[in-house]
Tab-separated table of C-alpha atoms in Angstrom:
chain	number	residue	atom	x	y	z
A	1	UNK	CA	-76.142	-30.211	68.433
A	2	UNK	CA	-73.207	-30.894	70.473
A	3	UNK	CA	-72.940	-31.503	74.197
A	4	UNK	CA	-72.386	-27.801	76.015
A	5	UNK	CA	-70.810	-27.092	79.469
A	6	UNK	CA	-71.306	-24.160	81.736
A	7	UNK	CA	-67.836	-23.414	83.272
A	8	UNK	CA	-68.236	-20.403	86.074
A	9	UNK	CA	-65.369	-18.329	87.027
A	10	UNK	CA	-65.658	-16.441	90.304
A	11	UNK	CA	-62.921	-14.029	89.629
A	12	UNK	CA	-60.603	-12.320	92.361
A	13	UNK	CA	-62.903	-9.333	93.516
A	14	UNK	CA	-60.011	-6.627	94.094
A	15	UNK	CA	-58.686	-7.620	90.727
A	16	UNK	CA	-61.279	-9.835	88.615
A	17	UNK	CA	-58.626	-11.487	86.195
A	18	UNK	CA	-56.920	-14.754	86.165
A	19	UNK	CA	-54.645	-16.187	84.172
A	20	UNK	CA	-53.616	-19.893	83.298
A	21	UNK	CA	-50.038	-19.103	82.157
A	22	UNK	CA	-46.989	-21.609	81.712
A	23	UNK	CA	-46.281	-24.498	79.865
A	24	UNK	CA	-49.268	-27.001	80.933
A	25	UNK	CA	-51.976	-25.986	78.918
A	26	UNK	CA	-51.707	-28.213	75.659
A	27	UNK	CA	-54.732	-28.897	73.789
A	28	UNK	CA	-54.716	-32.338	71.930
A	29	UNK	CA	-55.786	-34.168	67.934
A	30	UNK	CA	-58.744	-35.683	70.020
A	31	UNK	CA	-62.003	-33.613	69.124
A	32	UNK	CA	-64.274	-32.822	72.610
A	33	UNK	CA	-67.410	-33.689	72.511
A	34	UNK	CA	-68.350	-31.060	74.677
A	35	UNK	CA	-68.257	-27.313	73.855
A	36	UNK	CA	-68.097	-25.115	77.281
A	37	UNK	CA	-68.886	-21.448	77.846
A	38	UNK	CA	-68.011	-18.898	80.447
A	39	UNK	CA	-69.376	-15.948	82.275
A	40	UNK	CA	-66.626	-13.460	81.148
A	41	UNK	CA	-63.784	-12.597	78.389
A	42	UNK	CA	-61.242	-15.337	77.279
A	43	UNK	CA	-58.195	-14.194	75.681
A	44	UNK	CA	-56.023	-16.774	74.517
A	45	UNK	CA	-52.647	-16.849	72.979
A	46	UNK	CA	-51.320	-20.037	70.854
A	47	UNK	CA	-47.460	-20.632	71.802
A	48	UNK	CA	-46.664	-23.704	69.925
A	49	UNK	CA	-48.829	-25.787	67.103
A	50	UNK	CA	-51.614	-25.441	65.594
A	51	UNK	CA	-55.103	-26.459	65.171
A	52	UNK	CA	-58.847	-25.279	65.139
A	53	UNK	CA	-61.187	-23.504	67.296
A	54	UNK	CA	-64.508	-24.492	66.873
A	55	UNK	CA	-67.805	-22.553	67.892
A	56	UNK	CA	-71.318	-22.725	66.722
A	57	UNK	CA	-70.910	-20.022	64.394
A	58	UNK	CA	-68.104	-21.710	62.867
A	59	UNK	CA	-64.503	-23.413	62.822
A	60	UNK	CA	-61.467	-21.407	62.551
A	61	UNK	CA	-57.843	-22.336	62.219
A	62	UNK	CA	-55.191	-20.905	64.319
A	63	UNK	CA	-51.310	-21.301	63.956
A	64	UNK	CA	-48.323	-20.668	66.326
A	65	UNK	CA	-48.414	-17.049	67.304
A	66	UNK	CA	-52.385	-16.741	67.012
A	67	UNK	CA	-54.375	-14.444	69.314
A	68	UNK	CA	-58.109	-15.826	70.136
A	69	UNK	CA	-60.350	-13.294	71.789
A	70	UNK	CA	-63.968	-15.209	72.671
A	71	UNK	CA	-66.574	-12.864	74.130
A	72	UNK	CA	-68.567	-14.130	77.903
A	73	UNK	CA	-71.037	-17.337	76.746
A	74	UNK	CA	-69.556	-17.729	73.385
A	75	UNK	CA	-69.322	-22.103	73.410
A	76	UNK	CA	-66.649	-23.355	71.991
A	77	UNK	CA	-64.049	-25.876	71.838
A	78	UNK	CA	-60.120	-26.222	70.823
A	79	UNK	CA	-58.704	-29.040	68.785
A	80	UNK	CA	-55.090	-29.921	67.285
A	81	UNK	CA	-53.959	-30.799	64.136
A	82	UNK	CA	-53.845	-34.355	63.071
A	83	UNK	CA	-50.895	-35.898	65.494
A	84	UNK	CA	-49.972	-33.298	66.900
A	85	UNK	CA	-50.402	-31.001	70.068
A	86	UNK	CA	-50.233	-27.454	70.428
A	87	UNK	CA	-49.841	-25.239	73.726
A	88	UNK	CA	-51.820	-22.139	74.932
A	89	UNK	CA	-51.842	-20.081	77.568
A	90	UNK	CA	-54.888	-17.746	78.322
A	91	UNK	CA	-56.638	-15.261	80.714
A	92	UNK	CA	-60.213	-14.210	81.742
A	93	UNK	CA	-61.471	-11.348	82.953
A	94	UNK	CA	-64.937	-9.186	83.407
A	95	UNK	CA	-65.140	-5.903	82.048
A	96	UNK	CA	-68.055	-4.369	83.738
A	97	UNK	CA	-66.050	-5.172	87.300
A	98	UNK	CA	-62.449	-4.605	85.945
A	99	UNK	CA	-63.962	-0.952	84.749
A	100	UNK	CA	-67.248	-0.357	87.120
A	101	UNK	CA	-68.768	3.039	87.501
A	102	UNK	CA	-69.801	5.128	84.363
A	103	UNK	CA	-66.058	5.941	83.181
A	104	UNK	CA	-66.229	2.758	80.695
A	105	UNK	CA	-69.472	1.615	81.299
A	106	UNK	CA	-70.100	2.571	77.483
A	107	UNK	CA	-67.280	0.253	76.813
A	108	UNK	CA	-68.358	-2.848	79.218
A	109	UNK	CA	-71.904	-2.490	78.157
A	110	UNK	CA	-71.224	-3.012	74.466
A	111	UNK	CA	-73.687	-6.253	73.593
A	112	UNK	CA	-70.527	-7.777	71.554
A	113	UNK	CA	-68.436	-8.541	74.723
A	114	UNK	CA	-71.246	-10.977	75.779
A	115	UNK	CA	-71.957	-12.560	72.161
A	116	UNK	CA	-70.197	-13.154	68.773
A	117	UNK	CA	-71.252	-11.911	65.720
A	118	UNK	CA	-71.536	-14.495	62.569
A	119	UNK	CA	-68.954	-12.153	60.932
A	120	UNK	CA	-66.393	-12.133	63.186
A	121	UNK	CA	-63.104	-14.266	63.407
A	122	UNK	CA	-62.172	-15.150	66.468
A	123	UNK	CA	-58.012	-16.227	65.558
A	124	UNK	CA	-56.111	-13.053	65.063
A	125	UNK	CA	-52.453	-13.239	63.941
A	126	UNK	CA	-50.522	-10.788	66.012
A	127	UNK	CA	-49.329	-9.158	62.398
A	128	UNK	CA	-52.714	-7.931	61.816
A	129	UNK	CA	-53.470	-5.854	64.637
A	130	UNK	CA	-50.237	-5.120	66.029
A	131	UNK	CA	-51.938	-2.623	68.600
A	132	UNK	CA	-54.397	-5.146	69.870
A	133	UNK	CA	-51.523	-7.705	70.488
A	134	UNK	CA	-49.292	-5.531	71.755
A	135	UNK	CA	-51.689	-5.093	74.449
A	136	UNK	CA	-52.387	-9.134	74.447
A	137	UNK	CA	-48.772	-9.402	74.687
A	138	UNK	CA	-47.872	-7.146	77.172
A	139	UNK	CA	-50.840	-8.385	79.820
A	140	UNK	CA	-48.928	-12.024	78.955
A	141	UNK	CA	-45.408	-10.496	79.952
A	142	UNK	CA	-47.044	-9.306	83.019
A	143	UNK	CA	-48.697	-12.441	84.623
A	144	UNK	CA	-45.134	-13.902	84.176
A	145	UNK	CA	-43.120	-11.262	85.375
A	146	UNK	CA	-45.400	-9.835	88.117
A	147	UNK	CA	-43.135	-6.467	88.695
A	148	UNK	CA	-44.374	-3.758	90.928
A	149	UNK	CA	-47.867	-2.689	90.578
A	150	UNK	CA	-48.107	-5.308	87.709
A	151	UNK	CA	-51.902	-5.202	87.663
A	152	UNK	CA	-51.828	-1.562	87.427
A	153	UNK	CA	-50.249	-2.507	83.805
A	154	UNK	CA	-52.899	-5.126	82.943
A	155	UNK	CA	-55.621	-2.775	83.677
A	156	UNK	CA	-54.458	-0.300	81.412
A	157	UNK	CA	-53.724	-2.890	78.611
A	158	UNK	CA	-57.167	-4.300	79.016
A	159	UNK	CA	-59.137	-0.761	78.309
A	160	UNK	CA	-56.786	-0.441	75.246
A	161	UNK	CA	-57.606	-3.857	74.611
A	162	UNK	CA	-61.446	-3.114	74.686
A	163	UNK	CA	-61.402	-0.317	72.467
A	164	UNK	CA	-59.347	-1.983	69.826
A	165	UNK	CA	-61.880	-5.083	70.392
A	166	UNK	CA	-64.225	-2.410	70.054
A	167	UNK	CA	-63.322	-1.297	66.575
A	168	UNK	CA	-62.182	-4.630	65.182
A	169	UNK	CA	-65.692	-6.908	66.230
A	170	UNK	CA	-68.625	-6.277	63.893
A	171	UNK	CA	-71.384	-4.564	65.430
A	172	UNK	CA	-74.349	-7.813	65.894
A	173	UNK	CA	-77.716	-7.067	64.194
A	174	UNK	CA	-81.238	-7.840	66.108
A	175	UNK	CA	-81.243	-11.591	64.768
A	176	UNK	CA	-77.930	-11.942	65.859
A	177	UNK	CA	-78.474	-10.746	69.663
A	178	UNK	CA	-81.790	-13.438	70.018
A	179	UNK	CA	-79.762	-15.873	67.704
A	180	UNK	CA	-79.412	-19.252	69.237
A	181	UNK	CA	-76.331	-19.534	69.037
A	182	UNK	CA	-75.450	-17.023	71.856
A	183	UNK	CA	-75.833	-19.127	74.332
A	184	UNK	CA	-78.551	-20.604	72.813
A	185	UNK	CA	-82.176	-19.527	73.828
A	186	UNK	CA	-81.373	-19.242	77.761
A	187	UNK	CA	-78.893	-16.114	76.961
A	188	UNK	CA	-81.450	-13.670	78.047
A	189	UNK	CA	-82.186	-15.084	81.157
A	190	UNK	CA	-78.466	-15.704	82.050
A	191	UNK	CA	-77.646	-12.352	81.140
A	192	UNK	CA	-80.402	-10.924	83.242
A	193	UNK	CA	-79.793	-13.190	86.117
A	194	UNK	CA	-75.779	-11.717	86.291
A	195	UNK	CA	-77.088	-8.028	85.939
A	196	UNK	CA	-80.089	-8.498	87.858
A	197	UNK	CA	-79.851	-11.086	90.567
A	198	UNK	CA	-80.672	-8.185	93.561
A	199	UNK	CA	-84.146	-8.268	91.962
A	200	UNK	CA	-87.101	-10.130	92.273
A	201	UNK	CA	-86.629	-13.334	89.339
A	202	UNK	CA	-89.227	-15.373	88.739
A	203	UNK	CA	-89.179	-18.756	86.393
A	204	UNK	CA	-92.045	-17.760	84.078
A	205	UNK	CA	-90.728	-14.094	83.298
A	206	UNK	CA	-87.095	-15.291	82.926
A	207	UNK	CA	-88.765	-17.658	80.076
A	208	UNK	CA	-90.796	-14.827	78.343
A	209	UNK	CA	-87.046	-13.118	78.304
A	210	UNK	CA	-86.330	-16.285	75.936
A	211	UNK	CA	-89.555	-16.661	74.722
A	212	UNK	CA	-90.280	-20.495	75.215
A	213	UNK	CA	-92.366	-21.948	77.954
A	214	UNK	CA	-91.681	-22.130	81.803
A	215	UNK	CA	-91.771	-25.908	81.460
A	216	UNK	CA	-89.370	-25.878	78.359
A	217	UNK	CA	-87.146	-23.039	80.028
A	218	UNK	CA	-86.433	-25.586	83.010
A	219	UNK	CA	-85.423	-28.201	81.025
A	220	UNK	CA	-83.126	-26.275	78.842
A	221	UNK	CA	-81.696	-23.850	81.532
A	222	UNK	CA	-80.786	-27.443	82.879
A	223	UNK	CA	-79.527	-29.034	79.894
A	224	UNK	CA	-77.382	-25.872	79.182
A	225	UNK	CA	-76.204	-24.733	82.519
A	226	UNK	CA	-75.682	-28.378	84.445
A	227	UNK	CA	-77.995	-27.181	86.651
A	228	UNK	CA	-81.443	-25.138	87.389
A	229	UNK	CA	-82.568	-21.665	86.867
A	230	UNK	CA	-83.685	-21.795	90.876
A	231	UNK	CA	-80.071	-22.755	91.562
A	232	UNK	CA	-78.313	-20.748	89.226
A	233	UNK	CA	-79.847	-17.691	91.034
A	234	UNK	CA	-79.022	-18.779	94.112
A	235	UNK	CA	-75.422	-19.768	93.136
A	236	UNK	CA	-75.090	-15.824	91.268
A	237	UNK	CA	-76.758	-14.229	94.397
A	238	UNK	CA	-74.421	-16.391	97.321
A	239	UNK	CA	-71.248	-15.235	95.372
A	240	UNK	CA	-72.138	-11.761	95.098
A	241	UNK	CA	-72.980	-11.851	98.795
A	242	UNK	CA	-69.336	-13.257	99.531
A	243	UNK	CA	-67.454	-10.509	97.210
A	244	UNK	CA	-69.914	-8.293	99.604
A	245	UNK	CA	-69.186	-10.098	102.606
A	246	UNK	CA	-65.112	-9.137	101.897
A	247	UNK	CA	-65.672	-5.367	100.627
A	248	UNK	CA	-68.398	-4.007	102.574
A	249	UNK	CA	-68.833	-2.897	106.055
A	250	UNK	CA	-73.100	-3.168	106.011
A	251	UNK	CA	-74.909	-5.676	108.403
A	252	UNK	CA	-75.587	-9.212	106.893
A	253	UNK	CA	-78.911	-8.569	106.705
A	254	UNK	CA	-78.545	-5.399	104.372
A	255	UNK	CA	-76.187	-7.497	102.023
A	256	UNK	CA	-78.872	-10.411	101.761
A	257	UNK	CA	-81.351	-8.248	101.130
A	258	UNK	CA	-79.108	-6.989	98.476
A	259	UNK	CA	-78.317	-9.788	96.861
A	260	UNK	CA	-82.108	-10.697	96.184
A	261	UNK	CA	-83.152	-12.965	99.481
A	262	UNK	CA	-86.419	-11.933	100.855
A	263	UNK	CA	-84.968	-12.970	104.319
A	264	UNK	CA	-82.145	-13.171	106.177
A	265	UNK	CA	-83.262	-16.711	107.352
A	266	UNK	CA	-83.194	-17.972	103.601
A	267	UNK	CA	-80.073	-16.061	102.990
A	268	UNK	CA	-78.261	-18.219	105.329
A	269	UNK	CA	-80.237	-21.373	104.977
A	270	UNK	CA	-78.922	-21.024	101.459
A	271	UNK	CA	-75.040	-20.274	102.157
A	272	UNK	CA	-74.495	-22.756	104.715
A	273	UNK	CA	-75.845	-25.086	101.853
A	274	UNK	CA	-73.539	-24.002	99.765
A	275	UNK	CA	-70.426	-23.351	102.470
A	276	UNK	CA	-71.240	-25.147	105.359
A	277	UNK	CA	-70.542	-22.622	107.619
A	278	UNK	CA	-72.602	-19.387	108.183
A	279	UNK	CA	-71.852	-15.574	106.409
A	280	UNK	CA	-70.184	-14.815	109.232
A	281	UNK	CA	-67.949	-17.701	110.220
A	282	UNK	CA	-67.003	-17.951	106.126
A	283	UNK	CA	-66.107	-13.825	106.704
A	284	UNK	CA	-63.773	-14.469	109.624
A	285	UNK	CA	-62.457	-17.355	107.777
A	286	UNK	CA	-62.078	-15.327	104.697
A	287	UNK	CA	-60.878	-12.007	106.207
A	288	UNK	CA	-57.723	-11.604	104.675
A	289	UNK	CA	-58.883	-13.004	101.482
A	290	UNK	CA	-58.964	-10.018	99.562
A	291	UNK	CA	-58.595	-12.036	96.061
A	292	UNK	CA	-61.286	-14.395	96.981
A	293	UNK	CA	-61.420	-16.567	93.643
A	294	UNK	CA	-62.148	-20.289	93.350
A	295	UNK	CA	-62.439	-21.759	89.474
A	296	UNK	CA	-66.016	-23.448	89.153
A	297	UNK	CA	-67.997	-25.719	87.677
A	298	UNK	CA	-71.343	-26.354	87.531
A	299	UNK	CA	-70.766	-29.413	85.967
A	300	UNK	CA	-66.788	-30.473	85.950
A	301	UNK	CA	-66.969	-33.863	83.813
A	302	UNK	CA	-65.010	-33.702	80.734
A	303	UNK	CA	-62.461	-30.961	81.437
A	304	UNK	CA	-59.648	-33.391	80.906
A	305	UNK	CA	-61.013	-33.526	77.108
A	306	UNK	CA	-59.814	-29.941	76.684
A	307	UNK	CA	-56.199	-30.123	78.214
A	308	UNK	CA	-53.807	-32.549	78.587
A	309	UNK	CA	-52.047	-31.340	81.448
């Protein structure tokens, strides 16, 4: 089994896309040894070259023009042809917080935006879906053009996007959604951990979710993630305090207890670990910083084996 890296995008809260757009991103011949995964939506689109993506489920090849649409915590990896190089650019975003309430929740809920099914083919030629790409293309021309009220237009090319998504991915069966592939055996828990992480979480039950042992859930929460299930939680649980922090007008207290910590002591104990500064000197720091957003890693080795930049 190859090498896998977790790679954790806290997206902008007002607006939770970003895009890596221009003329930087070129993937090379050399093969990485590590796959990586995300926590949301990547959407891809192949300028020049061409090449393979590779996942667990498979390997696909993808040409100049190519759309690649990988659901949250599908691992993967992008390689060029023989000799050559080919150039990409590509955006993420999260459904559930790009759509939140119940108006698409029926949409952002759908299991296949979280996991791939063996069926379905990840490389789409524009050709063959030209409403899908259209709405690909158009969130593209946007990121580079940023007119007024640009993200207005991405939002409504992204619900389009998710119900032609929708219609195009195979539906996954009940092997496929405990598969080990999706994220391998931890899925569950990560899953849970995102939806949950204002609840009570405890190791053992998080490992019944997977159903393997506490001791064998550490080690491959670890192994998977680049760090601990402890940590994790407390990584998930800081952030959403911060997009709190930003939005939200309730006493520090009510947003730690929140976020899942039993006290307000352990609450900051644990952010001024992870900021060095308290929740409400990072606030005043961060006041204006409505599109809060920082691209990390929970383990950043080997990121120069996917682009050449």
């Amino acid at each position: 089994m190859n090498a896998l890296q977790y790679r954790h995008y806290n997206l902008p809260i007002e607006f939770p896309v970003i895009a890596f757009i221009g003329s930087n991103w070129t993937v090379t011949e050399e093969a990485p040894a590590v796959y990586h995964f995300h926590n949301c939506m990547e959407i891809g689109r192949c300028n020049t070259g061409s090449g393979t993506v590779h996942t667990f489920l498979g390997s696909f090849p993808y040409h100049e023009g190519d759309l690649l649409i990988l659901p949250g915590y599908t691992a993967h990896t992008l390689q060029s042809e023989k000799g050559t190089q080919s150039r990409w650019e590509f955006f993420y975003f999260d459904p559930g917080r790009l759509f939140p309430g119940h108006y698409a929740a029926e949409l952002t809920e759908d299991s296949r935006l979280f996991a791939m099914s063996e069926s379905f083919c990840p490389v789409i030629a524009s050709l063959s879906n030209p409403l899908l790409a259209d709405s690909i293309h158009s969130c593209f021309r946007e990121f580079h053009e940023k007119q007024v009220r640009y993200r207005d237009l991405i939002r409504g090319d992204l619900l389009v996007f998710l119900v032609q998504f929708l219609r195009l991915a195979p539906a996954l069966t009940l092997e496929e959604m405990h598969s080990s592939h999706k994220v391998l055996t931890v899925f569950p828990a990560i899953q849970h951990i995102s939806s949950c992480y204002g609840d009570k979480l405890d190791i053992p039950a998080l490992a019944e979710m997977c159903h393997i042992s506490p001791t064998h859930f550490r080690r491959l929460f670890h192994a998977v993630m680049g760090t601990g299930p402890l940590e994790y939680i407390n990584h998930t649980r800081i952030h959403a305090a911060c997009r709190q922090l930003l939005t939200d007008h309730a006493p520090v207290g009510e947003i730690a207890k929140n976020c899942g910590f039993a006290t307000l002591s352990s609450f900051n104990r644990t952010f001024r670990q992870l900021f060095s500064a308290s929740p409400s000197q990072w606030k005043k720091e961060h006041a204006q910083a409505r599109d809060y957003n920082s691209i990390l890693s929970l383990d950043t080795e080997g990121t120069s084996e996917i682009f050449s930049l």
